[in-house]
Amino acid sequence: MFTPLFSMYLHFLSPSRNVVGTLCQRGVAGSKGRIKRQERRQRQQNLLDKIAGQVSSIKGQHWKEKKVIQYEALTDLGDKKDITIPLPHSYSPCYVEAAWYPWWVKLGFFKPEYKSHQPHDVLETFSLCIPPPNVTGSLHIGHALTVAIEDVLVRWKRMLGQKVLWVPGSDHAGIATQAVVEKRLWKEKGLLRHDLGREDFLKAVWKWKNEKGDEIYHQLRSLGASLDWDRNCFTMDNMFSRAVCEAFVRLYDDGLMYRRRRLVNWSCALRSAISDIEVESRQLLGKTFISVPGYERKIPFGILYHFAYYTEAEDDEITVATTRPETILGDTAVAVHPNDHRYLKFHGAKLRHPFTGQLIPVVTHGHVNPDFGTGAVKVTPAHSLIDFEIAQSLELPMVTVIGEDGRMTQNGGEWIQGVNRFDAREQILTALKEKGLYRGECEHTMVLPVCSRSGDVIEQLLKSQWFVNCEKMAQKALEASNVGNLKIIPSFHHKNWRNWLSNISDWCVSRQLWWGHQIPAYHVTVSKNLPNQSFSYDDEGFWVAAHNENEARKKAAKTLGRPEEDLYLKQDEDVLDTWFSSALFPFAMLGWPENTVDLKNFYPNSLLETGSDLLFFWVARMVMLGEHLTGQLPFREVFLHSMVRDAHGRKMSKSLGNVVDPLDVMKGISLEDMKKKLKNGNLDPRELKVAEAGLVKSFPHGIPECGTDALRFALCSYKVLGDDINLDVSTVITARHFCNKIWNGVKFTLSALEEGFSPVPIQNLNPHGPVDRWLLDQLRLLTEQCERRLEAYEFHGATGAMQTFWVQNYCDIYVEAVKPILKGKHVTDVKQVLYWGAEIFLRLLAPFMPFLSEELWQRLPSNTTNPSPSICVAEFPISGQMAHWVYPEEVQQFDFVQSVIRAVRSVRNVYHITKAQPEGCR
């Protein structure tokens, strides 16, 4: 009954041997069909239980600090690592990750041109751009996830022999960079940017950028990102600036870029306009105290204030309701719904303004909601979008009473000029009470607009700005996704995509900054005192867009029919929204608008991969501008990965103390050092106390050194196509244990092969041993699964399959099974299977763990059928090459043996069977 395979397997599972024999004699074989229905699930559960046990152990205990082993050989930067040195006893990320990256870069493995050196090259091309991180930024966990996913795809495609281009870049981050340099100027010299002037301030920014701006690149290298650094681009370099200018001019000439005086979202903290999608809508259910930049106290919101307007004769009043008493000074009317019977007698009446004494009309408009407050609302056209629309239709005056700095203007009166807006609110309420016009207040549900960049409460201000007309471009973007020319993955994002593009508003691209692309538009006036010099097309005057002032002058002279010398031009001082330049990245990085070789070869990009939170900020704008400016979609697929949260599902925030810095995970950090980093940040004392408590709770023993490979593998082990990722550092620690398992398994293989070993070609390997055949069949299935999972962007499926194969099949079963055989004489097949099991596994692993796979692969005997200098340009395993490794009989036998062993262990556990024998049975 027992085959040799069955007997051998029982040999190294000897604790159950007698019980198995008894069960088999009672007809366990007859239950084979029933057991097989559960065997796959049980096999997976075994591995999960084992890993869960490790995770539980990690969470419950102080992590034991591993010895850091240094690579101490004298290897010049860019030279190949010395692999003649014996491997350290145990896995150490510090040792493994040393020296490899500069060698990869020096030999050009990351460049698309290297494809010609690969014997397995194919015709396909794969190109994508990295979402350009801010030049001010440092690596955060979102970057790490993005890099891990994109580098897996890039390395996989490169190993398949495709022509691969992955372009690095960084964003000039107008608002963030200007803020950093302004703070530095004030701290070091006590100067404001206006003290320097625009030209000298920009020199200071460039000096800072040249000193600090490359830090994010060093961090990307530490993550192993296989980027083509020779093609690196920065959104403010000359090539990119040329593209930005060209895009603006073309949009202007096509009638899609226009200038209007309209209400914009204004951040008083940033002193700049921001776009609609940079505004967060915070839902308030009632009175809520909120921190506002520039105020030491928290400001109450979610309150509806009531006050009275007297009629002209002061014999009657209308009570209005507002959440913004500070804007009363800019009221130019009171509006009611035309069908509201309560106010019919007031139609056409005049009301006396409580502070200016001026008479303002009672107007009717369908926008008024009779159920809001008292049904009568104040109309402040310069500070409310709805009021602005009412004022336009009724030709009401517009009075700005809050300035760019958030202080009250002179239009509100000398008594309150210069007062901060929310301090002015209190003064105005006090004054209303003194005048006998205050009628009370109540809690109110409302939506508060907040700047996503500064946390400031948004102010609606009337400004002359540049806008992009998005309607037609949005419709084309919608059509592209509807007909399948643009594929969005996961598909559930299509609903949000359609909703946003179907209701898109024009994009305000003006920013009141100095650092950025100065808008290439020029205001034109007549420089001489000539008659009939009013040639304005609208209230904004005459503007022309051009690449430079000389070109602008020629355009203006031709359009206006004036001599060039009669015209005076002044360039707009504002800069363009940073997202405008970022939206050009897929083609500007390749040299557009010039028809470069790279543009021909790599545009459109194959894929755009980024976080789902950038679907509208970046992806939609790339699609709209890319299709309009180049005539082609910028990419064929959009892959949106999940957002990363902490282990408890909370958004990562410095103020909560739950931020996971990827560099800390890779290098390790103590709790005390984590606290020091917090203190060196910009948290206020209240936030710092909460953050420190959060650190102690989340990381009571700090974070051990896990290494780059473990971090990348752990991030890819999450389901990145679904819900948010709740990242637990213990998952990374478990991945580090897996690295050690790989290390030990390959070390055993190397010791078993001994000197003089030469691998046979894969097609010639057809062993006779049942256990050898079983492992090769499992290796073939692993390769098939990795191919299938990578094609579907299901990285967690590939990582899970690799863990199962290496831990369970290769190490726990095959290695243990062949150890006795290796002591004998007939070991040729076993050594070949050991070699190919490790070699193919390392090539499958390489996109996920580039450093560890390179370190170990380089030490394996060379494979003459795949003579590559590095694993990162070696051929990715293809299941078709292993089609002859199909051994159904051996697999069936092994599955049966495993099911029997599980049944035996279950019986032993249920009935508490031990080795002890009852009295009288001895």
PDB file of C-alpha atoms in Angstrom, residues 37-38 94 133 165 192 259 339 386 487 508 603 643 649 687 695 712 722 728 741 778 816 864:
ATOM      1  CA  ARG A  37     -12.348  18.610  -1.039  1.00  0.00           C
ATOM      2  CA  GLN A  38     -10.713  20.421   1.878  1.00  0.00           C
ATOM      3  CA  CYS A  94      22.688  46.243   5.928  1.00  0.00           C
ATOM      4  CA  PRO A 133       7.286  63.806  -5.394  1.00  0.00           C
ATOM      5  CA  LEU A 165      11.584  53.253 -19.491  1.00  0.00           C
ATOM      6  CA  LEU A 192      10.613  88.590   4.312  1.00  0.00           C
ATOM      7  CA  ARG A 259      -9.009  85.606 -17.701  1.00  0.00           C
ATOM      8  CA  ASN A 339     -43.163  83.250  -3.591  1.00  0.00           C
ATOM      9  CA  ILE A 386     -24.439  82.178  -4.646  1.00  0.00           C
ATOM     10  CA  LYS A 487      -8.952  51.493 -18.766  1.00  0.00           C
ATOM     11  CA  CYS A 508      -8.432  78.374 -11.740  1.00  0.00           C
ATOM     12  CA  TYR A 603       4.500  58.036 -25.813  1.00  0.00           C
ATOM     13  CA  MET A 643      -4.506  54.411   0.574  1.00  0.00           C
ATOM     14  CA  GLY A 649      -7.478  52.028  10.174  1.00  0.00           C
ATOM     15  CA  GLU A 687      -0.411  68.133  19.590  1.00  0.00           C
ATOM     16  CA  LEU A 695       3.929  56.691  19.551  1.00  0.00           C
ATOM     17  CA  ARG A 712       8.643  46.212  -0.324  1.00  0.00           C
ATOM     18  CA  GLY A 722      -9.381  47.136  -2.809  1.00  0.00           C
ATOM     19  CA  ASP A 728       0.982  46.963  10.687  1.00  0.00           C
ATOM     20  CA  LYS A 741      14.133  31.799   5.648  1.00  0.00           C
ATOM     21  CA  GLN A 778       4.952  22.804  -7.642  1.00  0.00           C
ATOM     22  CA  GLU A 816      13.908  17.893   4.970  1.00  0.00           C
ATOM     23  CA  THR A 864      24.908  28.758 -19.216  1.00  0.00           C
TER      24      THR A 864
END
